[in-house]
Amino acid sequence: MTKTLFTNRVLTHASLATVRRLLADPLNLPMWATAVTTVAPAMDGYMLERAGLDLIRQNICE
């Protein structure tokens, strides 16, 4: 069962295609996820570095 917990609504002058293209590219993640400081391609996905996390500094995302 899936239950929607919240909905984000954003107003922009960009087209839907432009917004989808921006959100689909993992390299753009730091634009809206401020804790993510670096995104770099890796052999099996992407390497993310996050600010403020002492125990886990990097994660691999596929």
PDB file of N, CA, C and O in Angstrom:
ATOM      1  N   MET A   1       0.840  -1.178   0.000  1.00  0.00           N
ATOM      2  CA  MET A   1       0.000   0.000   0.000  1.00  0.00           C
ATOM      3  C   MET A   1       0.885   1.240   0.000  1.00  0.00           C
ATOM      4  O   MET A   1       1.854   1.331   0.723  1.00  0.00           O
ATOM      5  N   THR A   2       0.533   2.202  -0.828  1.00  0.00           N
ATOM      6  CA  THR A   2       1.264   3.458  -0.908  1.00  0.00           C
ATOM      7  C   THR A   2       0.360   4.588  -0.441  1.00  0.00           C
ATOM      8  O   THR A   2      -0.782   4.699  -0.866  1.00  0.00           O
ATOM      9  N   LYS A   3       0.900   5.415   0.448  1.00  0.00           N
ATOM     10  CA  LYS A   3       0.151   6.562   0.939  1.00  0.00           C
ATOM     11  C   LYS A   3       0.998   7.809   0.738  1.00  0.00           C
ATOM     12  O   LYS A   3       2.156   7.851   1.148  1.00  0.00           O
ATOM     13  N   THR A   4       0.446   8.822   0.096  1.00  0.00           N
ATOM     14  CA  THR A   4       1.149  10.079  -0.110  1.00  0.00           C
ATOM     15  C   THR A   4       1.247  10.816   1.218  1.00  0.00           C
ATOM     16  O   THR A   4       0.244  11.058   1.883  1.00  0.00           O
ATOM     17  N   LEU A   5       2.471  11.154   1.606  1.00  0.00           N
ATOM     18  CA  LEU A   5       2.693  11.865   2.864  1.00  0.00           C
ATOM     19  C   LEU A   5       2.680  13.373   2.680  1.00  0.00           C
ATOM     20  O   LEU A   5       2.260  14.111   3.561  1.00  0.00           O
ATOM     21  N   PHE A   6       3.187  13.839   1.546  1.00  0.00           N
ATOM     22  CA  PHE A   6       3.171  15.263   1.263  1.00  0.00           C
ATOM     23  C   PHE A   6       3.341  15.476  -0.236  1.00  0.00           C
ATOM     24  O   PHE A   6       3.727  14.575  -0.960  1.00  0.00           O
ATOM     25  N   THR A   7       3.056  16.669  -0.679  1.00  0.00           N
ATOM     26  CA  THR A   7       3.206  17.051  -2.083  1.00  0.00           C
ATOM     27  C   THR A   7       3.947  18.368  -2.141  1.00  0.00           C
ATOM     28  O   THR A   7       3.614  19.301  -1.412  1.00  0.00           O
ATOM     29  N   ASN A   8       4.959  18.440  -2.976  1.00  0.00           N
ATOM     30  CA  ASN A   8       5.679  19.691  -3.208  1.00  0.00           C
ATOM     31  C   ASN A   8       5.130  20.346  -4.464  1.00  0.00           C
ATOM     32  O   ASN A   8       4.957  19.684  -5.487  1.00  0.00           O
ATOM     33  N   ARG A   9       4.892  21.627  -4.388  1.00  0.00           N
ATOM     34  CA  ARG A   9       4.446  22.387  -5.554  1.00  0.00           C
ATOM     35  C   ARG A   9       5.424  23.533  -5.770  1.00  0.00           C
ATOM     36  O   ARG A   9       5.777  24.238  -4.836  1.00  0.00           O
ATOM     37  N   VAL A  10       5.838  23.694  -7.013  1.00  0.00           N
ATOM     38  CA  VAL A  10       6.813  24.720  -7.359  1.00  0.00           C
ATOM     39  C   VAL A  10       6.322  25.452  -8.603  1.00  0.00           C
ATOM     40  O   VAL A  10       5.854  24.835  -9.560  1.00  0.00           O
ATOM     41  N   LEU A  11       6.445  26.763  -8.586  1.00  0.00           N
ATOM     42  CA  LEU A  11       6.111  27.569  -9.753  1.00  0.00           C
ATOM     43  C   LEU A  11       7.396  27.946 -10.470  1.00  0.00           C
ATOM     44  O   LEU A  11       8.382  28.326  -9.840  1.00  0.00           O
ATOM     45  N   THR A  12       7.400  27.823 -11.792  1.00  0.00           N
ATOM     46  CA  THR A  12       8.577  28.163 -12.582  1.00  0.00           C
ATOM     47  C   THR A  12       8.155  28.627 -13.964  1.00  0.00           C
ATOM     48  O   THR A  12       7.052  28.317 -14.425  1.00  0.00           O
ATOM     49  N   HIS A  13       9.038  29.351 -14.612  1.00  0.00           N
ATOM     50  CA  HIS A  13       8.808  29.767 -15.990  1.00  0.00           C
ATOM     51  C   HIS A  13       9.380  28.744 -16.968  1.00  0.00           C
ATOM     52  O   HIS A  13       9.195  28.866 -18.172  1.00  0.00           O
ATOM     53  N   ALA A  14      10.078  27.736 -16.466  1.00  0.00           N
ATOM     54  CA  ALA A  14      10.676  26.701 -17.319  1.00  0.00           C
ATOM     55  C   ALA A  14       9.601  25.749 -17.823  1.00  0.00           C
ATOM     56  O   ALA A  14       8.572  25.541 -17.180  1.00  0.00           O
ATOM     57  N   SER A  15       9.883  25.138 -18.953  1.00  0.00           N
ATOM     58  CA  SER A  15       8.950  24.148 -19.489  1.00  0.00           C
ATOM     59  C   SER A  15       9.039  22.858 -18.682  1.00  0.00           C
ATOM     60  O   SER A  15      10.023  22.608 -17.982  1.00  0.00           O
ATOM     61  N   LEU A  16       8.020  22.028 -18.797  1.00  0.00           N
ATOM     62  CA  LEU A  16       8.011  20.747 -18.106  1.00  0.00           C
ATOM     63  C   LEU A  16       9.197  19.888 -18.552  1.00  0.00           C
ATOM     64  O   LEU A  16       9.847  19.235 -17.732  1.00  0.00           O
ATOM     65  N   ALA A  17       9.511  19.913 -19.835  1.00  0.00           N
ATOM     66  CA  ALA A  17      10.651  19.136 -20.348  1.00  0.00           C
ATOM     67  C   ALA A  17      11.966  19.591 -19.719  1.00  0.00           C
ATOM     68  O   ALA A  17      12.812  18.774 -19.360  1.00  0.00           O
ATOM     69  N   THR A  18      12.150  20.900 -19.557  1.00  0.00           N
ATOM     70  CA  THR A  18      13.368  21.434 -18.945  1.00  0.00           C
ATOM     71  C   THR A  18      13.468  21.010 -17.484  1.00  0.00           C
ATOM     72  O   THR A  18      14.531  20.599 -17.022  1.00  0.00           O
ATOM     73  N   VAL A  19      12.372  21.077 -16.761  1.00  0.00           N
ATOM     74  CA  VAL A  19      12.363  20.685 -15.351  1.00  0.00           C
ATOM     75  C   VAL A  19      12.670  19.198 -15.219  1.00  0.00           C
ATOM     76  O   VAL A  19      13.485  18.793 -14.391  1.00  0.00           O
ATOM     77  N   ARG A  20      12.048  18.374 -16.038  1.00  0.00           N
ATOM     78  CA  ARG A  20      12.311  16.929 -15.991  1.00  0.00           C
ATOM     79  C   ARG A  20      13.776  16.633 -16.298  1.00  0.00           C
ATOM     80  O   ARG A  20      14.391  15.785 -15.653  1.00  0.00           O
ATOM     81  N   ARG A  21      14.329  17.309 -17.284  1.00  0.00           N
ATOM     82  CA  ARG A  21      15.736  17.105 -17.655  1.00  0.00           C
ATOM     83  C   ARG A  21      16.663  17.495 -16.499  1.00  0.00           C
ATOM     84  O   ARG A  21      17.617  16.802 -16.178  1.00  0.00           O
ATOM     85  N   LEU A  22      16.354  18.590 -15.843  1.00  0.00           N
ATOM     86  CA  LEU A  22      17.152  19.051 -14.701  1.00  0.00           C
ATOM     87  C   LEU A  22      17.091  18.050 -13.546  1.00  0.00           C
ATOM     88  O   LEU A  22      18.108  17.678 -12.965  1.00  0.00           O
ATOM     89  N   LEU A  23      15.891  17.585 -13.219  1.00  0.00           N
ATOM     90  CA  LEU A  23      15.718  16.664 -12.097  1.00  0.00           C
ATOM     91  C   LEU A  23      16.257  15.267 -12.390  1.00  0.00           C
ATOM     92  O   LEU A  23      16.667  14.556 -11.477  1.00  0.00           O
ATOM     93  N   ALA A  24      16.275  14.867 -13.648  1.00  0.00           N
ATOM     94  CA  ALA A  24      16.725  13.524 -14.014  1.00  0.00           C
ATOM     95  C   ALA A  24      18.244  13.378 -13.992  1.00  0.00           C
ATOM     96  O   ALA A  24      18.744  12.255 -13.939  1.00  0.00           O
ATOM     97  N   ASP A  25      18.970  14.472 -14.023  1.00  0.00           N
ATOM     98  CA  ASP A  25      20.434  14.423 -14.053  1.00  0.00           C
ATOM     99  C   ASP A  25      20.984  14.467 -12.621  1.00  0.00           C
ATOM    100  O   ASP A  25      20.886  15.493 -11.949  1.00  0.00           O
ATOM    101  N   PRO A  26      21.568  13.361 -12.136  1.00  0.00           N
ATOM    102  CA  PRO A  26      22.091  13.322 -10.770  1.00  0.00           C
ATOM    103  C   PRO A  26      23.145  14.392 -10.485  1.00  0.00           C
ATOM    104  O   PRO A  26      23.307  14.803  -9.338  1.00  0.00           O
ATOM    105  N   LEU A  27      23.841  14.868 -11.501  1.00  0.00           N
ATOM    106  CA  LEU A  27      24.863  15.888 -11.283  1.00  0.00           C
ATOM    107  C   LEU A  27      24.257  17.213 -10.821  1.00  0.00           C
ATOM    108  O   LEU A  27      24.949  18.068 -10.272  1.00  0.00           O
ATOM    109  N   ASN A  28      22.954  17.392 -11.013  1.00  0.00           N
ATOM    110  CA  ASN A  28      22.268  18.611 -10.568  1.00  0.00           C
ATOM    111  C   ASN A  28      21.763  18.521  -9.137  1.00  0.00           C
ATOM    112  O   ASN A  28      21.221  19.493  -8.612  1.00  0.00           O
ATOM    113  N   LEU A  29      21.925  17.387  -8.481  1.00  0.00           N
ATOM    114  CA  LEU A  29      21.402  17.185  -7.127  1.00  0.00           C
ATOM    115  C   LEU A  29      21.803  18.276  -6.131  1.00  0.00           C
ATOM    116  O   LEU A  29      20.958  18.736  -5.354  1.00  0.00           O
ATOM    117  N   PRO A  30      23.054  18.766  -6.122  1.00  0.00           N
ATOM    118  CA  PRO A  30      23.407  19.820  -5.157  1.00  0.00           C
ATOM    119  C   PRO A  30      22.620  21.122  -5.327  1.00  0.00           C
ATOM    120  O   PRO A  30      22.584  21.946  -4.417  1.00  0.00           O
ATOM    121  N   MET A  31      21.947  21.305  -6.464  1.00  0.00           N
ATOM    122  CA  MET A  31      21.153  22.517  -6.673  1.00  0.00           C
ATOM    123  C   MET A  31      19.980  22.601  -5.701  1.00  0.00           C
ATOM    124  O   MET A  31      19.553  23.691  -5.336  1.00  0.00           O
ATOM    125  N   TRP A  32      19.419  21.458  -5.312  1.00  0.00           N
ATOM    126  CA  TRP A  32      18.277  21.486  -4.408  1.00  0.00           C
ATOM    127  C   TRP A  32      18.466  20.662  -3.140  1.00  0.00           C
ATOM    128  O   TRP A  32      17.692  20.812  -2.205  1.00  0.00           O
ATOM    129  N   ALA A  33      19.448  19.813  -3.087  1.00  0.00           N
ATOM    130  CA  ALA A  33      19.751  19.060  -1.872  1.00  0.00           C
ATOM    131  C   ALA A  33      21.027  19.663  -1.284  1.00  0.00           C
ATOM    132  O   ALA A  33      22.136  19.260  -1.605  1.00  0.00           O
ATOM    133  N   THR A  34      20.872  20.658  -0.437  1.00  0.00           N
ATOM    134  CA  THR A  34      22.017  21.449   0.013  1.00  0.00           C
ATOM    135  C   THR A  34      23.024  20.657   0.843  1.00  0.00           C
ATOM    136  O   THR A  34      24.179  21.063   0.948  1.00  0.00           O
ATOM    137  N   ALA A  35      22.619  19.536   1.421  1.00  0.00           N
ATOM    138  CA  ALA A  35      23.566  18.704   2.176  1.00  0.00           C
ATOM    139  C   ALA A  35      24.524  17.958   1.239  1.00  0.00           C
ATOM    140  O   ALA A  35      25.597  17.550   1.652  1.00  0.00           O
ATOM    141  N   VAL A  36      24.134  17.786  -0.008  1.00  0.00           N
ATOM    142  CA  VAL A  36      24.995  17.126  -0.993  1.00  0.00           C
ATOM    143  C   VAL A  36      25.920  18.186  -1.574  1.00  0.00           C
ATOM    144  O   VAL A  36      25.476  19.144  -2.192  1.00  0.00           O
ATOM    145  N   THR A  37      27.223  18.008  -1.362  1.00  0.00           N
ATOM    146  CA  THR A  37      28.190  19.008  -1.822  1.00  0.00           C
ATOM    147  C   THR A  37      28.842  18.643  -3.140  1.00  0.00           C
ATOM    148  O   THR A  37      29.242  19.514  -3.895  1.00  0.00           O
ATOM    149  N   THR A  38      28.966  17.335  -3.428  1.00  0.00           N
ATOM    150  CA  THR A  38      29.625  16.892  -4.650  1.00  0.00           C
ATOM    151  C   THR A  38      28.933  15.652  -5.187  1.00  0.00           C
ATOM    152  O   THR A  38      28.594  14.749  -4.428  1.00  0.00           O
ATOM    153  N   VAL A  39      28.738  15.605  -6.503  1.00  0.00           N
ATOM    154  CA  VAL A  39      28.248  14.418  -7.192  1.00  0.00           C
ATOM    155  C   VAL A  39      29.201  14.167  -8.343  1.00  0.00           C
ATOM    156  O   VAL A  39      29.457  15.062  -9.147  1.00  0.00           O
ATOM    157  N   ALA A  40      29.750  12.953  -8.406  1.00  0.00           N
ATOM    158  CA  ALA A  40      30.693  12.615  -9.474  1.00  0.00           C
ATOM    159  C   ALA A  40      30.371  11.229 -10.009  1.00  0.00           C
ATOM    160  O   ALA A  40      29.996  10.333  -9.248  1.00  0.00           O
ATOM    161  N   PRO A  41      30.489  11.032 -11.321  1.00  0.00           N
ATOM    162  CA  PRO A  41      30.266   9.702 -11.889  1.00  0.00           C
ATOM    163  C   PRO A  41      31.246   8.689 -11.298  1.00  0.00           C
ATOM    164  O   PRO A  41      32.407   9.006 -11.048  1.00  0.00           O
ATOM    165  N   ALA A  42      30.765   7.475 -11.054  1.00  0.00           N
ATOM    166  CA  ALA A  42      31.588   6.369 -10.575  1.00  0.00           C
ATOM    167  C   ALA A  42      31.329   5.171 -11.483  1.00  0.00           C
ATOM    168  O   ALA A  42      30.409   5.190 -12.303  1.00  0.00           O
ATOM    169  N   MET A  43      32.122   4.137 -11.334  1.00  0.00           N
ATOM    170  CA  MET A  43      31.991   2.977 -12.212  1.00  0.00           C
ATOM    171  C   MET A  43      30.605   2.335 -12.131  1.00  0.00           C
ATOM    172  O   MET A  43      30.092   1.847 -13.128  1.00  0.00           O
ATOM    173  N   ASP A  44      30.006   2.318 -10.966  1.00  0.00           N
ATOM    174  CA  ASP A  44      28.720   1.646 -10.796  1.00  0.00           C
ATOM    175  C   ASP A  44      27.597   2.597 -10.394  1.00  0.00           C
ATOM    176  O   ASP A  44      26.616   2.210  -9.791  1.00  0.00           O
ATOM    177  N   GLY A  45      27.712   3.868 -10.720  1.00  0.00           N
ATOM    178  CA  GLY A  45      26.676   4.849 -10.393  1.00  0.00           C
ATOM    179  C   GLY A  45      27.265   6.224 -10.210  1.00  0.00           C
ATOM    180  O   GLY A  45      27.957   6.725 -11.097  1.00  0.00           O
ATOM    181  N   TYR A  46      27.039   6.814  -9.050  1.00  0.00           N
ATOM    182  CA  TYR A  46      27.544   8.143  -8.744  1.00  0.00           C
ATOM    183  C   TYR A  46      28.098   8.161  -7.330  1.00  0.00           C
ATOM    184  O   TYR A  46      27.593   7.481  -6.448  1.00  0.00           O
ATOM    185  N   MET A  47      29.125   8.964  -7.114  1.00  0.00           N
ATOM    186  CA  MET A  47      29.694   9.169  -5.790  1.00  0.00           C
ATOM    187  C   MET A  47      29.144  10.486  -5.259  1.00  0.00           C
ATOM    188  O   MET A  47      29.243  11.519  -5.924  1.00  0.00           O
ATOM    189  N   LEU A  48      28.538  10.433  -4.073  1.00  0.00           N
ATOM    190  CA  LEU A  48      28.002  11.632  -3.446  1.00  0.00           C
ATOM    191  C   LEU A  48      28.791  11.943  -2.197  1.00  0.00           C
ATOM    192  O   LEU A  48      29.125  11.045  -1.436  1.00  0.00           O
ATOM    193  N   GLU A  49      29.087  13.215  -2.002  1.00  0.00           N
ATOM    194  CA  GLU A  49      29.680  13.682  -0.751  1.00  0.00           C
ATOM    195  C   GLU A  49      28.682  14.614  -0.105  1.00  0.00           C
ATOM    196  O   GLU A  49      28.081  15.454  -0.771  1.00  0.00           O
ATOM    197  N   ARG A  50      28.521  14.426   1.195  1.00  0.00           N
ATOM    198  CA  ARG A  50      27.560  15.233   1.933  1.00  0.00           C
ATOM    199  C   ARG A  50      28.257  16.031   3.014  1.00  0.00           C
ATOM    200  O   ARG A  50      29.181  15.548   3.645  1.00  0.00           O
ATOM    201  N   ALA A  51      27.769  17.226   3.248  1.00  0.00           N
ATOM    202  CA  ALA A  51      28.304  18.070   4.310  1.00  0.00           C
ATOM    203  C   ALA A  51      27.612  17.729   5.621  1.00  0.00           C
ATOM    204  O   ALA A  51      26.445  17.362   5.635  1.00  0.00           O
ATOM    205  N   GLY A  52      28.350  17.830   6.703  1.00  0.00           N
ATOM    206  CA  GLY A  52      27.754  17.681   8.014  1.00  0.00           C
ATOM    207  C   GLY A  52      27.565  16.268   8.501  1.00  0.00           C
ATOM    208  O   GLY A  52      26.964  16.048   9.534  1.00  0.00           O
ATOM    209  N   LEU A  53      28.020  15.275   7.761  1.00  0.00           N
ATOM    210  CA  LEU A  53      27.899  13.896   8.211  1.00  0.00           C
ATOM    211  C   LEU A  53      29.285  13.366   8.548  1.00  0.00           C
ATOM    212  O   LEU A  53      30.117  13.170   7.681  1.00  0.00           O
ATOM    213  N   ASP A  54      29.559  13.140   9.826  1.00  0.00           N
ATOM    214  CA  ASP A  54      30.875  12.678  10.250  1.00  0.00           C
ATOM    215  C   ASP A  54      31.051  11.181  10.060  1.00  0.00           C
ATOM    216  O   ASP A  54      32.139  10.706   9.756  1.00  0.00           O
ATOM    217  N   LEU A  55      29.985  10.399  10.243  1.00  0.00           N
ATOM    218  CA  LEU A  55      30.108   8.951  10.161  1.00  0.00           C
ATOM    219  C   LEU A  55      30.096   8.443   8.724  1.00  0.00           C
ATOM    220  O   LEU A  55      30.836   7.542   8.366  1.00  0.00           O
ATOM    221  N   ILE A  56      29.247   8.998   7.907  1.00  0.00           N
ATOM    222  CA  ILE A  56      29.136   8.569   6.512  1.00  0.00           C
ATOM    223  C   ILE A  56      29.425   9.767   5.621  1.00  0.00           C
ATOM    224  O   ILE A  56      28.594  10.646   5.466  1.00  0.00           O
ATOM    225  N   ARG A  57      30.598   9.801   5.026  1.00  0.00           N
ATOM    226  CA  ARG A  57      30.979  10.941   4.192  1.00  0.00           C
ATOM    227  C   ARG A  57      30.633  10.715   2.724  1.00  0.00           C
ATOM    228  O   ARG A  57      30.424  11.660   1.991  1.00  0.00           O
ATOM    229  N   GLN A  58      30.596   9.460   2.271  1.00  0.00           N
ATOM    230  CA  GLN A  58      30.339   9.205   0.864  1.00  0.00           C
ATOM    231  C   GLN A  58      29.377   8.037   0.716  1.00  0.00           C
ATOM    232  O   GLN A  58      29.377   7.124   1.518  1.00  0.00           O
ATOM    233  N   ASN A  59      28.574   8.083  -0.313  1.00  0.00           N
ATOM    234  CA  ASN A  59      27.648   6.997  -0.631  1.00  0.00           C
ATOM    235  C   ASN A  59      27.705   6.732  -2.120  1.00  0.00           C
ATOM    236  O   ASN A  59      27.906   7.643  -2.913  1.00  0.00           O
ATOM    237  N   ILE A  60      27.509   5.499  -2.505  1.00  0.00           N
ATOM    238  CA  ILE A  60      27.387   5.151  -3.917  1.00  0.00           C
ATOM    239  C   ILE A  60      25.903   4.971  -4.211  1.00  0.00           C
ATOM    240  O   ILE A  60      25.207   4.240  -3.532  1.00  0.00           O
ATOM    241  N   CYS A  61      25.418   5.649  -5.240  1.00  0.00           N
ATOM    242  CA  CYS A  61      24.018   5.526  -5.654  1.00  0.00           C
ATOM    243  C   CYS A  61      23.983   4.959  -7.057  1.00  0.00           C
ATOM    244  O   CYS A  61      24.731   5.385  -7.927  1.00  0.00           O
ATOM    245  N   GLU A  62      23.107   4.023  -7.279  1.00  0.00           N
ATOM    246  CA  GLU A  62      22.944   3.440  -8.613  1.00  0.00           C
ATOM    247  C   GLU A  62      21.689   3.959  -9.249  1.00  0.00           C
ATOM    248  O   GLU A  62      20.741   4.232  -8.636  1.00  0.00           O
TER     249      GLU A  62
END
